[in-house]
GROMACS .gro file of C-alpha atoms in nm:
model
  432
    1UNK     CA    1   0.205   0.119   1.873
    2UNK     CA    2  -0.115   0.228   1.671
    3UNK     CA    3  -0.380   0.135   1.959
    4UNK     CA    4  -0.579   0.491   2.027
    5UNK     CA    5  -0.876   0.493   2.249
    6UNK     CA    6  -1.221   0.493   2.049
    7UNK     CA    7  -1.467   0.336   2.238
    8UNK     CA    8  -1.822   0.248   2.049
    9UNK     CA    9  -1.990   0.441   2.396
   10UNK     CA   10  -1.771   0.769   2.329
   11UNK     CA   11  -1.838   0.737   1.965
   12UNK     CA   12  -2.252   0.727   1.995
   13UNK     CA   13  -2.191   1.048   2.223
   14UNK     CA   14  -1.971   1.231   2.046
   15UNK     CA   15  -2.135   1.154   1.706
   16UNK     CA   16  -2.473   1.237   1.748
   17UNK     CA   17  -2.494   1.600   1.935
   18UNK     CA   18  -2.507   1.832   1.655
   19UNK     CA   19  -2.476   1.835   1.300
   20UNK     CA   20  -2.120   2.014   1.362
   21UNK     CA   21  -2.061   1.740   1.624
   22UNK     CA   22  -2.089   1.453   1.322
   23UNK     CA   23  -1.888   1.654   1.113
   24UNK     CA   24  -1.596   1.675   1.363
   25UNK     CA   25  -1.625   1.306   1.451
   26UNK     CA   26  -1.629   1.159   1.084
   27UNK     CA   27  -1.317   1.424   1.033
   28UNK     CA   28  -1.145   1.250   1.325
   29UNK     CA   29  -1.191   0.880   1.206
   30UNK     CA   30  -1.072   0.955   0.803
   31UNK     CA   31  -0.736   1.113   0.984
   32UNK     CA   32  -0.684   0.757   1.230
   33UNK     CA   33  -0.774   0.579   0.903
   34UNK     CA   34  -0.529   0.771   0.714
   35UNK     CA   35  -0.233   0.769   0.975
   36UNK     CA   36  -0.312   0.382   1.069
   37UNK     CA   37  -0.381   0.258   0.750
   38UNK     CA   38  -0.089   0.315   0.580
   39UNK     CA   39   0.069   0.027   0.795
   40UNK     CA   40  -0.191  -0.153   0.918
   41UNK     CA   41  -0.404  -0.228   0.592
   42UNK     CA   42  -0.716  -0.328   0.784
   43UNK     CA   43  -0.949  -0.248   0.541
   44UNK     CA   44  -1.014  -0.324   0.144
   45UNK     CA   45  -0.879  -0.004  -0.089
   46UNK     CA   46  -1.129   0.200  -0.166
   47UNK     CA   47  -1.090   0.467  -0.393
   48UNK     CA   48  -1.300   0.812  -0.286
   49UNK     CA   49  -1.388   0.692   0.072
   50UNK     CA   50  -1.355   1.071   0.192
   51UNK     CA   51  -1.628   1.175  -0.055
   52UNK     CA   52  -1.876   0.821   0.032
   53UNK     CA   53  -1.830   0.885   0.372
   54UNK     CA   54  -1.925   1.257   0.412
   55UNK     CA   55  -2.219   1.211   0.120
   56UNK     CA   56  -2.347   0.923   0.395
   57UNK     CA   57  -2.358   1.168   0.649
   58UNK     CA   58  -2.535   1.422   0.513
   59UNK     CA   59  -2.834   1.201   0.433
   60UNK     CA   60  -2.806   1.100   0.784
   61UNK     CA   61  -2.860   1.429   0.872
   62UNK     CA   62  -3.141   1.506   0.602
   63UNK     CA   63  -3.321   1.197   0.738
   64UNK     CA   64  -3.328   1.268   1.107
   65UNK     CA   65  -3.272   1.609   1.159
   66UNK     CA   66  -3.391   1.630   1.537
   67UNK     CA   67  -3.132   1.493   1.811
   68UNK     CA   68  -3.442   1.289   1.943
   69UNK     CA   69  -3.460   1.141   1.668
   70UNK     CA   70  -3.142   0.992   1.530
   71UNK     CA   71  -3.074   0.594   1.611
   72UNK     CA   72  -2.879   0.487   1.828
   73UNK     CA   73  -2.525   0.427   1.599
   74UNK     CA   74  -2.609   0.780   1.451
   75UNK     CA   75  -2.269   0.845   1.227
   76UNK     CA   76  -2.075   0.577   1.386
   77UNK     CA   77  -1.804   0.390   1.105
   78UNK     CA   78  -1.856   0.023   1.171
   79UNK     CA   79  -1.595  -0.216   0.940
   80UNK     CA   80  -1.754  -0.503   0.818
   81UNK     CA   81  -1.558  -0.790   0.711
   82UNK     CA   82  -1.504  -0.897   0.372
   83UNK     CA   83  -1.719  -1.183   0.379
   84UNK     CA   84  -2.076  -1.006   0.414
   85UNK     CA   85  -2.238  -0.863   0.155
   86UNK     CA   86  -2.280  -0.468   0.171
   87UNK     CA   87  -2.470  -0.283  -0.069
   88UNK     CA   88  -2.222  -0.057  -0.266
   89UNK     CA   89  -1.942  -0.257  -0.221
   90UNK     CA   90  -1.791  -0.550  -0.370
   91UNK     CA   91  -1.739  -0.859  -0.192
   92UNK     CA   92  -1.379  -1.054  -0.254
   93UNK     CA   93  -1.375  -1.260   0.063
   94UNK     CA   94  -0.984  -1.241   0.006
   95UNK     CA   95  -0.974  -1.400  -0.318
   96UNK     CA   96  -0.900  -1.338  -0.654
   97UNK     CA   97  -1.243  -1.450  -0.840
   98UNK     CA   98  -1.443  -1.264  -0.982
   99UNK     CA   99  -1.578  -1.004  -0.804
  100UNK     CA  100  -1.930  -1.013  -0.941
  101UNK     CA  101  -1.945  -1.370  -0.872
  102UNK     CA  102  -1.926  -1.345  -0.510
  103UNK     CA  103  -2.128  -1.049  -0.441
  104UNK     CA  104  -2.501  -1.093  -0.331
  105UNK     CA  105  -2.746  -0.918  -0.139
  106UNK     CA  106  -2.670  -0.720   0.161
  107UNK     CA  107  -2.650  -0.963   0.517
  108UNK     CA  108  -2.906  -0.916   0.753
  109UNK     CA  109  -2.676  -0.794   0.990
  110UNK     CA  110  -2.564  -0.520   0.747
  111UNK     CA  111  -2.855  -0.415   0.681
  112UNK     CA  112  -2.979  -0.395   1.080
  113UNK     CA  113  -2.648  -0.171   1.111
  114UNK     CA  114  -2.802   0.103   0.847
  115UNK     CA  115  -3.114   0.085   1.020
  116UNK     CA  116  -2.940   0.181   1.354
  117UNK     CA  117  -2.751   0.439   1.174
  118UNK     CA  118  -2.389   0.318   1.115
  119UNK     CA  119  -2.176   0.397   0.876
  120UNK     CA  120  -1.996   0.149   0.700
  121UNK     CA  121  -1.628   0.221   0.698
  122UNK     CA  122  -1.517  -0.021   0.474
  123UNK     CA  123  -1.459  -0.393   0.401
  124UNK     CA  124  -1.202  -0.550   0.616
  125UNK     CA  125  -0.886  -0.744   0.554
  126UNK     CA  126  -1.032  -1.140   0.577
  127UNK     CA  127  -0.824  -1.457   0.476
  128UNK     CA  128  -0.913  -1.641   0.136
  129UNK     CA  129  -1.287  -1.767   0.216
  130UNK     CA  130  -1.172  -1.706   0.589
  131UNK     CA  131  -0.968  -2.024   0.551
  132UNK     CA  132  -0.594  -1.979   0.493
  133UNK     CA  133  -0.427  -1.707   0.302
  134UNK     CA  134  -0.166  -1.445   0.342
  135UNK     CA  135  -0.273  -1.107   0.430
  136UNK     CA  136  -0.165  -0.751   0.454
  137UNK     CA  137  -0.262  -0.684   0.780
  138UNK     CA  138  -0.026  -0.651   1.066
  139UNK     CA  139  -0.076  -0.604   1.432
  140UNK     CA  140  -0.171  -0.288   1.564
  141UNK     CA  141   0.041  -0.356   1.922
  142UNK     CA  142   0.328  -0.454   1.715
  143UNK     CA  143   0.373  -0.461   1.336
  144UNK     CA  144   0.577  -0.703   1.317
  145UNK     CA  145   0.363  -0.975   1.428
  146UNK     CA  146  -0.018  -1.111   1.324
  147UNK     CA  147  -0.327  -0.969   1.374
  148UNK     CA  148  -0.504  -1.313   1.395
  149UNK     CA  149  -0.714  -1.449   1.111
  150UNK     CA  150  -0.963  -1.457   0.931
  151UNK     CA  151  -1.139  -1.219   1.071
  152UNK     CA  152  -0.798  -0.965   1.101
  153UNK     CA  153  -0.915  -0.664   0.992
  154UNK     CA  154  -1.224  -0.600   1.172
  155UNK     CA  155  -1.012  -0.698   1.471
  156UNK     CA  156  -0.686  -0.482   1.367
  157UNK     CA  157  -0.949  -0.150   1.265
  158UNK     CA  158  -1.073  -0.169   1.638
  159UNK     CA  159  -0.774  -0.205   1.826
  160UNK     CA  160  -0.590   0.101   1.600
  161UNK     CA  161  -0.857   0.300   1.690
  162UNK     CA  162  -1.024   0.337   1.309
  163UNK     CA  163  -1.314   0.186   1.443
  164UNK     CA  164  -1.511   0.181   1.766
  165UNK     CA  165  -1.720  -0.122   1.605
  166UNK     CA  166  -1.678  -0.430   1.381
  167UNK     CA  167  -1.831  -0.693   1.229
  168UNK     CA  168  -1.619  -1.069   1.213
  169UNK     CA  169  -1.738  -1.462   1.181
  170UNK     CA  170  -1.605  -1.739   1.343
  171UNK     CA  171  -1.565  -2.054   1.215
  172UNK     CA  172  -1.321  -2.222   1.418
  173UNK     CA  173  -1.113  -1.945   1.545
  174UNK     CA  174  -1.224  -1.642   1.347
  175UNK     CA  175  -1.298  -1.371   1.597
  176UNK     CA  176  -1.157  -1.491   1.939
  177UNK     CA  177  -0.811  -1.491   1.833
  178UNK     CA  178  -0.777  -1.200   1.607
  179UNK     CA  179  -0.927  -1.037   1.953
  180UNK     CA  180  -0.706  -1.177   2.202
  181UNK     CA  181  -0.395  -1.113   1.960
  182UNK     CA  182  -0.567  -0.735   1.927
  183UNK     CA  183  -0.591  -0.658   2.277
  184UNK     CA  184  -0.964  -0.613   2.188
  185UNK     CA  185  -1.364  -0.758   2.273
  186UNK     CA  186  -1.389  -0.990   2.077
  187UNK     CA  187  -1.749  -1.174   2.117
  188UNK     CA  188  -1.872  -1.478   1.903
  189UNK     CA  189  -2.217  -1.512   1.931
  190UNK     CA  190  -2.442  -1.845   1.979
  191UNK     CA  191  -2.504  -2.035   1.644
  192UNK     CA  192  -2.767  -1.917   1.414
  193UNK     CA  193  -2.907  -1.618   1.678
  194UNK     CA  194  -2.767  -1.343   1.423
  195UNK     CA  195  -2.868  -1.494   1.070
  196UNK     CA  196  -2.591  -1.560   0.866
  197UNK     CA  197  -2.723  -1.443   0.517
  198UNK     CA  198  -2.565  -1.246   0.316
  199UNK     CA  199  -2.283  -1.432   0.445
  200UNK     CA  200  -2.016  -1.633   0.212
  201UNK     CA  201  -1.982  -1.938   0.408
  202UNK     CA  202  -1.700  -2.167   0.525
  203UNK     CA  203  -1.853  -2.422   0.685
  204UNK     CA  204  -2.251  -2.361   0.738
  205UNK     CA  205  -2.261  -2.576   1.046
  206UNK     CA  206  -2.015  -2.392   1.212
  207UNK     CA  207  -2.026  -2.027   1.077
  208UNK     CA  208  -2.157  -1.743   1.331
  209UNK     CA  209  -2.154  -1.329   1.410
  210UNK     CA  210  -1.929  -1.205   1.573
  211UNK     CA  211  -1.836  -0.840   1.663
  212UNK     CA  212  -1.527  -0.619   1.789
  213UNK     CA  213  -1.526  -0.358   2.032
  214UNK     CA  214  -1.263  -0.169   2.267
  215UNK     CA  215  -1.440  -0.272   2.602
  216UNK     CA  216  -1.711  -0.394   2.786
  217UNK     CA  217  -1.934  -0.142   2.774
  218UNK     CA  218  -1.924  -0.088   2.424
  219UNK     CA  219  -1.978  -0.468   2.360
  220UNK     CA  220  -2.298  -0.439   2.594
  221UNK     CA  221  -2.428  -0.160   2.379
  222UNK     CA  222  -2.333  -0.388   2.025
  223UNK     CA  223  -2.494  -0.652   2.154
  224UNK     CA  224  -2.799  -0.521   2.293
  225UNK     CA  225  -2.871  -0.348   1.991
  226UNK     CA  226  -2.814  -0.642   1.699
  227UNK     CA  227  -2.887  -0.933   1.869
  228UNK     CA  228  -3.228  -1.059   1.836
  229UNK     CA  229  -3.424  -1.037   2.097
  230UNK     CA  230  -3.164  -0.942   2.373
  231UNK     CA  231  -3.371  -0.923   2.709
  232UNK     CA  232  -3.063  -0.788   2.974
  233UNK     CA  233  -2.941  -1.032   3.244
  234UNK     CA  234  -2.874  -0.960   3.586
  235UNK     CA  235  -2.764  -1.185   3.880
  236UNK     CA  236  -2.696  -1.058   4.252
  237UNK     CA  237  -2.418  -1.330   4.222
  238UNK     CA  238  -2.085  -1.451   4.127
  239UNK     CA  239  -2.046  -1.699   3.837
  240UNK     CA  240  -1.921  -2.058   3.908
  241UNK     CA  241  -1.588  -2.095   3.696
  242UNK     CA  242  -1.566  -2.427   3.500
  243UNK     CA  243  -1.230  -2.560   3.369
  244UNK     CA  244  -1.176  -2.816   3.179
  245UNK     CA  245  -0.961  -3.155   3.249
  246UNK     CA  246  -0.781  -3.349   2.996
  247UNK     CA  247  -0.550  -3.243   2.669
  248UNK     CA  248  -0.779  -2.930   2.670
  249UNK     CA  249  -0.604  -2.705   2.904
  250UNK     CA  250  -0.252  -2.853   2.739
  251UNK     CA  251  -0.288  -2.688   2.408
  252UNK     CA  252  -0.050  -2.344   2.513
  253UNK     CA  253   0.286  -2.217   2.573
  254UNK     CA  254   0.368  -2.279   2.952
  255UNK     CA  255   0.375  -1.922   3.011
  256UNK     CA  256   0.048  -1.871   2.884
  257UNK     CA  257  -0.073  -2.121   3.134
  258UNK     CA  258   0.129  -1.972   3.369
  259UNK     CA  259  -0.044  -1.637   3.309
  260UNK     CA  260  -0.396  -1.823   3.328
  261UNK     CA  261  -0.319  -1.975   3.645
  262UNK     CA  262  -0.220  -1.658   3.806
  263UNK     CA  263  -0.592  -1.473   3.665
  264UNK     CA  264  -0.800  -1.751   3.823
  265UNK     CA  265  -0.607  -1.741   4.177
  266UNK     CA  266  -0.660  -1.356   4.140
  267UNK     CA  267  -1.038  -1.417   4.113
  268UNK     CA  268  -1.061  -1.676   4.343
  269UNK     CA  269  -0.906  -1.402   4.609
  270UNK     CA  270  -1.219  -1.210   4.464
  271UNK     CA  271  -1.455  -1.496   4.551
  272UNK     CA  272  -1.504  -1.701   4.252
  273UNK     CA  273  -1.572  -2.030   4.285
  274UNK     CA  274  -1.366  -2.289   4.026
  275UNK     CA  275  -1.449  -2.613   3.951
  276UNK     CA  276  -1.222  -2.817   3.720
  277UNK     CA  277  -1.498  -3.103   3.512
  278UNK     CA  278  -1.427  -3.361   3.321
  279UNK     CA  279  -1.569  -3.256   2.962
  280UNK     CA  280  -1.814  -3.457   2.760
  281UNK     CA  281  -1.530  -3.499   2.459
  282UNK     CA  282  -1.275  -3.751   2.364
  283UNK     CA  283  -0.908  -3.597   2.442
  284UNK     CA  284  -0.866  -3.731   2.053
  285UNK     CA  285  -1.144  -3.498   1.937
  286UNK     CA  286  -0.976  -3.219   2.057
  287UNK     CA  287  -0.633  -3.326   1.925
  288UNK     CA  288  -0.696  -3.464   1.618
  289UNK     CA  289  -0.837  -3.384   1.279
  290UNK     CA  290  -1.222  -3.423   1.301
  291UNK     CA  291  -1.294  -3.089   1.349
  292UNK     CA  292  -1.112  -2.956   1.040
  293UNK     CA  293  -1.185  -3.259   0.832
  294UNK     CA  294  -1.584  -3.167   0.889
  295UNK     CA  295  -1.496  -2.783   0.791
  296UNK     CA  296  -1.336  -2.882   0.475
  297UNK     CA  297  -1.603  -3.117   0.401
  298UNK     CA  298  -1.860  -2.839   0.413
  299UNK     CA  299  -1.619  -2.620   0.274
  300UNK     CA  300  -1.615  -2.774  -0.041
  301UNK     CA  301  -1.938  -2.843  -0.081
  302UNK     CA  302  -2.065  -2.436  -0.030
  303UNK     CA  303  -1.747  -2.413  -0.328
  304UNK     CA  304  -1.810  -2.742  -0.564
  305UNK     CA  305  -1.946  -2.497  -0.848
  306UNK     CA  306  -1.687  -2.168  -0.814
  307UNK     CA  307  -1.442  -2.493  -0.806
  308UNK     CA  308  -1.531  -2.649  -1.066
  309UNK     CA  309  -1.479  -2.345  -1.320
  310UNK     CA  310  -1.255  -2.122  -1.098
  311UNK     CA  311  -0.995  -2.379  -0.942
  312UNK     CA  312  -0.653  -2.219  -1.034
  313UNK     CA  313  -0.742  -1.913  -0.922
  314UNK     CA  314  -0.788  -2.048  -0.520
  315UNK     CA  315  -0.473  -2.015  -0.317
  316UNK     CA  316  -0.275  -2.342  -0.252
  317UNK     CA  317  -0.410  -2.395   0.093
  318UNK     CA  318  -0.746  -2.336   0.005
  319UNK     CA  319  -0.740  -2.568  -0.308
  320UNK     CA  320  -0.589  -2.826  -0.107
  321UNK     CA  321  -0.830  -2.802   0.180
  322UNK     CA  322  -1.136  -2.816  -0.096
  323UNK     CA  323  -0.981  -3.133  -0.272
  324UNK     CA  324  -0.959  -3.314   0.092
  325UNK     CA  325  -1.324  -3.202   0.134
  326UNK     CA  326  -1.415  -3.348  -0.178
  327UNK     CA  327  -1.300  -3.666  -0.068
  328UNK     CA  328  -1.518  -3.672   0.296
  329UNK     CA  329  -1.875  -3.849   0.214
  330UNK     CA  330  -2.171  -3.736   0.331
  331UNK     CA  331  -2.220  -3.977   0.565
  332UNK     CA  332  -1.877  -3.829   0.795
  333UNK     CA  333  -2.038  -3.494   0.764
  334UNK     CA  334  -2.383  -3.617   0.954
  335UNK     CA  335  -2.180  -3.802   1.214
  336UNK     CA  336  -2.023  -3.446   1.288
  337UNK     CA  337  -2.340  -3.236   1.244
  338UNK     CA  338  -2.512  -3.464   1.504
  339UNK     CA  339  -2.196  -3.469   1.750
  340UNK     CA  340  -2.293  -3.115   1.782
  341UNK     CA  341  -2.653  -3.148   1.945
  342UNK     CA  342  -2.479  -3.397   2.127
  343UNK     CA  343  -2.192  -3.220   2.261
  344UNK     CA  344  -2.430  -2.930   2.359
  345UNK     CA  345  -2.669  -3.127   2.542
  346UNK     CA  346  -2.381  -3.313   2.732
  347UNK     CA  347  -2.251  -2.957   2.849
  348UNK     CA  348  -2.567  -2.841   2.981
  349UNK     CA  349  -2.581  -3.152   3.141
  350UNK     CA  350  -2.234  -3.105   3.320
  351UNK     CA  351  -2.315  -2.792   3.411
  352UNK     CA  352  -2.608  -2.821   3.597
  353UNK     CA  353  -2.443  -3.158   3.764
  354UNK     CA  354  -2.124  -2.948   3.873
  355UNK     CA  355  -2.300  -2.603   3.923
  356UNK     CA  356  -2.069  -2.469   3.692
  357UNK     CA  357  -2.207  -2.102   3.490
  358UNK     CA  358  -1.942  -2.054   3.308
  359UNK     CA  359  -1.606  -2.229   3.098
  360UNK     CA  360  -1.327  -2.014   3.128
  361UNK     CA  361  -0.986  -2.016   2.976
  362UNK     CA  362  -0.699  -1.855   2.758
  363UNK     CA  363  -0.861  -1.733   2.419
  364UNK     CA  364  -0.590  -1.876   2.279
  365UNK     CA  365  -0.267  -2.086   2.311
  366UNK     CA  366  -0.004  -1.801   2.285
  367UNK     CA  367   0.014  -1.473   2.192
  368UNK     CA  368   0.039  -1.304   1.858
  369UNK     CA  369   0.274  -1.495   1.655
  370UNK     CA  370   0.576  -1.331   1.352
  371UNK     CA  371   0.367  -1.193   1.114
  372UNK     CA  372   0.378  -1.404   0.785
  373UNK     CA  373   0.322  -1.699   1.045
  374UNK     CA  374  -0.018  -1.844   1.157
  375UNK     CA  375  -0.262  -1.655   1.241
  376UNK     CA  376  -0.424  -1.836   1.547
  377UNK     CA  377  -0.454  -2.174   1.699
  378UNK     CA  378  -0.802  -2.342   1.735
  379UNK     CA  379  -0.719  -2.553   2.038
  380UNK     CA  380  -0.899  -2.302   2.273
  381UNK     CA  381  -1.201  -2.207   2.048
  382UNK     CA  382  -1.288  -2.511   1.790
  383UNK     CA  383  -1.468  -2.726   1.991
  384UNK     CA  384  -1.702  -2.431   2.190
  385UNK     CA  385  -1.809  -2.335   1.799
  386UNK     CA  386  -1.807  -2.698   1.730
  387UNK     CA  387  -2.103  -2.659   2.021
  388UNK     CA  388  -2.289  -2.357   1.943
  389UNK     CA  389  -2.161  -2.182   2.236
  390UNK     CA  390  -2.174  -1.812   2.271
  391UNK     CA  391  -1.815  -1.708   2.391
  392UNK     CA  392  -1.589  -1.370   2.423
  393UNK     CA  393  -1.202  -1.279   2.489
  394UNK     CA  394  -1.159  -0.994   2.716
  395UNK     CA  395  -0.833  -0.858   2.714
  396UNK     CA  396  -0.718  -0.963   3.009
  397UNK     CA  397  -0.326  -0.997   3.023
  398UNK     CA  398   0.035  -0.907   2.785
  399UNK     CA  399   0.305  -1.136   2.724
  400UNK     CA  400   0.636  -0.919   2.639
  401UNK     CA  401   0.425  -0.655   2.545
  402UNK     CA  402   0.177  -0.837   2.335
  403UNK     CA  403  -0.170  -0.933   2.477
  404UNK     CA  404  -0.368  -1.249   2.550
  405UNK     CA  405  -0.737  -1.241   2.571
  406UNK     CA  406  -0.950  -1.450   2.865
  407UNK     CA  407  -1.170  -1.649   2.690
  408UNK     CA  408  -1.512  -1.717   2.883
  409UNK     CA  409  -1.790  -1.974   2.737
  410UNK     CA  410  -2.132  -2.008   2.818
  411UNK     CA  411  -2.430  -2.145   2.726
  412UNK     CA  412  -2.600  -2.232   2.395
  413UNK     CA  413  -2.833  -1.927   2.363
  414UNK     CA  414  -2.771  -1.732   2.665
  415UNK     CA  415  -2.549  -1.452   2.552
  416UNK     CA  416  -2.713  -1.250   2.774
  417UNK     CA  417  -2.565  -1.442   3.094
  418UNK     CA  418  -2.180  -1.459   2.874
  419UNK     CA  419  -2.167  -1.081   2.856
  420UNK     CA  420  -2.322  -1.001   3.194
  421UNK     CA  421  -2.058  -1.241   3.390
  422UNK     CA  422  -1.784  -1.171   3.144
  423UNK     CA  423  -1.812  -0.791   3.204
  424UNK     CA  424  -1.841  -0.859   3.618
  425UNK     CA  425  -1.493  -1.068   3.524
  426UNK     CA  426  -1.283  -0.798   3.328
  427UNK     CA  427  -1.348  -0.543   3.589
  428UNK     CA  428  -1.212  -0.767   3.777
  429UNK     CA  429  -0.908  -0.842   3.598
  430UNK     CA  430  -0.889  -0.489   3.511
  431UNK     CA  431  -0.972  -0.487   3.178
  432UNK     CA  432  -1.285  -0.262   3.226
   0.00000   0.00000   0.00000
């Protein structure tokens, strides 16, 4: 309904030409953020954005005044979620404490985005602490159903249009959903390669980057210029699909499997190879409540002081999920912390036994649900953040009108081999 075409590549070009050029572009993103905002609420109120927004680009202009010499994101808005700390704004994380209490020094990855000449749009619409919440923010397909939490406005700013680039985490679920509910890129990136300071954390073990673009090409040009050293992949080849076995490939509506099935038959007739593996879990560790008991262990640990003076002002959810975390000993948290290594070597390991490059499935169980509902499912993402792994939806598919990402996985590290094969895989489901 609200989805307008604003790729991050037509953005850089159209941004950067002229000084009259930046001008024209910055006037075109305040009127999408004006006609989409009013029911999408993406982004954090801010009063005077108009006036920050054109001040910020005219000391872009004052500091590189030659076209050869303006960065790469010259002018560009990028939304950054309400998590990360930006300098000159406030951070809430979707809570009602004090404002001054949560805000700290600006996140690396903030900070990279100045450097490259971005613009920061705003802070986006996150659930409380990026756990549970309600939230404003409806989907831009269809307003009468979710986004996708936590990270739903970065997600929601993209797909309208407001923004060719943003800036999620992912705990659990955080950015593939939001981006297979979106219709957008939606690209979590391997543990720890983006730091994560600046950052108020859910669960440190877990927490990573992630960013949100319109397609591939615009994710390839994100990535490439804010992930450490990126060194660009290339292969002569097609990637060996891996599938899971077991509860794993259970965890969705039957016509989302249905849909799934027909994608992988369409890129076998392209000459993909699949190979279905039996994964290095327990079918119970995917079904049952490890995952999220390890989260809210963590969780309340990062919280125990804010807690301690601030606890009627958490939302129920959240205050129940930190009292259950309070209860979880240290000694449950290490078993999970070294279940990770594990888990990641074991996958390597199957990988190079079956020849498999990369894990493929839906990014999520089913598509966008009511707004007011939940905002994702973590049975398709948990346990590949529970890894490390670097993964990405593509929006490959709709469901009455609503879409449902691809989700492909690969390995810890190699995010240059995920977004390589991943873009090779939406051209050919004809996502682009």
């Amino acid at each position: 309904m609200y989805c307008v075409n604003a790729s991050l590549m037509e953005a850089v070009e159209a941004a950067r030409e002229t000084e009259a050029s930046l001008r024209e572009y910055l006037a075109l993103f305040l009127t999408r953020f004006g006609q989409a905002e009013e029911n999408i609420h993406s982004f954090i109120p801010e009063q005077n954005l108009k006036r920050r927004i054109l001040i910020e680009a005219e000391a872009l202009m004052k500091k590189f005044p030659q076209l050869i010499d303006r960065p790469p994101l010259f002018g560009v808005p990028v939304g950054i979620k309400d998590l990360l700390h930006a300098d000159g704004f406030l951070t809430r994380a979707g809570s009602n404490l004090p404002p001054e209490l949560l805000t700290g020094e600006e996140a690396s990855i903030v900070a990279k985005l100045r450097s490259l000449g971005g613009i920061i749009a705003g802070k986006t619409v996150t659930e409380q602490f990026a756990y549970s919440g309600p939230i404003p923010t409806r989907n831009p397909n269809n307003l009468n159903h979710t986004p996708g939490g936590s990270s739903a406005g970065s997600a929601a700013s993209v797909a309208a249009g407001i923004c060719p680039l943003a800036i999620g985490t992912q705990t659990m679920q955080s950015i593939i959903a939001p981006a297979s509910f979106c219709g957008v890129v939606g690209y979590k990136i391997s543990y720890g390669r983006i730091p994560i300071d600046g950052v108020i954390l859910l669960s440190p073990s877990f927490d990573s980057i992630g960013l949100f673009t319109q397609d591939m090409d615009s994710m390839d040009l994100a990535a490439s210029l804010v992930v450490p050293d990126w060194k660009p992949y290339h292969s002569d080849r097609k990637p060996v699909l891996g599938i899971p076995n077991g509860i794993y490939m259970s965890l969705m509506d039957p016509r989302v499997k249905k849909t799934f099935q027909d994608q992988i038959e369409g890129l076998q007739k392209c000459g993909y190879t699949v190979r279905y593996a039996d994964m290095p879990w327990e079918d119970s560790f995917i079904a049952g409540d490890a995952m999220l008991r390890f989260v809210q262990g963590e969780m309340a640990r990062v919280h125990n002081n804010w807690f301690d003076r601030y606890a009627d002002l958490y939302g129920a959810q959240v205050h129940r999920a930190i009292i259950i975390g309070r209860e979880i000993d240290d000694k449950e948290l290490d078993q999970y912390r070294s279940g990770q290594q594990e888990i990641r070597n074991n996958l390597e390991d199957l990988k190079r036994v079956e020849g498999i490059d990369l894990w493929v499935s839906p990014a999520q169980g089913g598509t966008a649900p009511k707004y007011g509902e939940r905002t994702g499912w973590p049975g398709m993402t948990a346990i590949w953040s529970y890894a490390g792994c670097p993964s990405i939806s593509i929006p490959g598919a709709a469901i009455d009108g609503l879409p449902l990402g691809f989700q492909c996985i690969g390995s810890y590290g190699k995010d240059e081999e995920l977004l390589y094969w991943s873009k090779q895989i939406s051209l050919e489901l004809g996502a682009g």
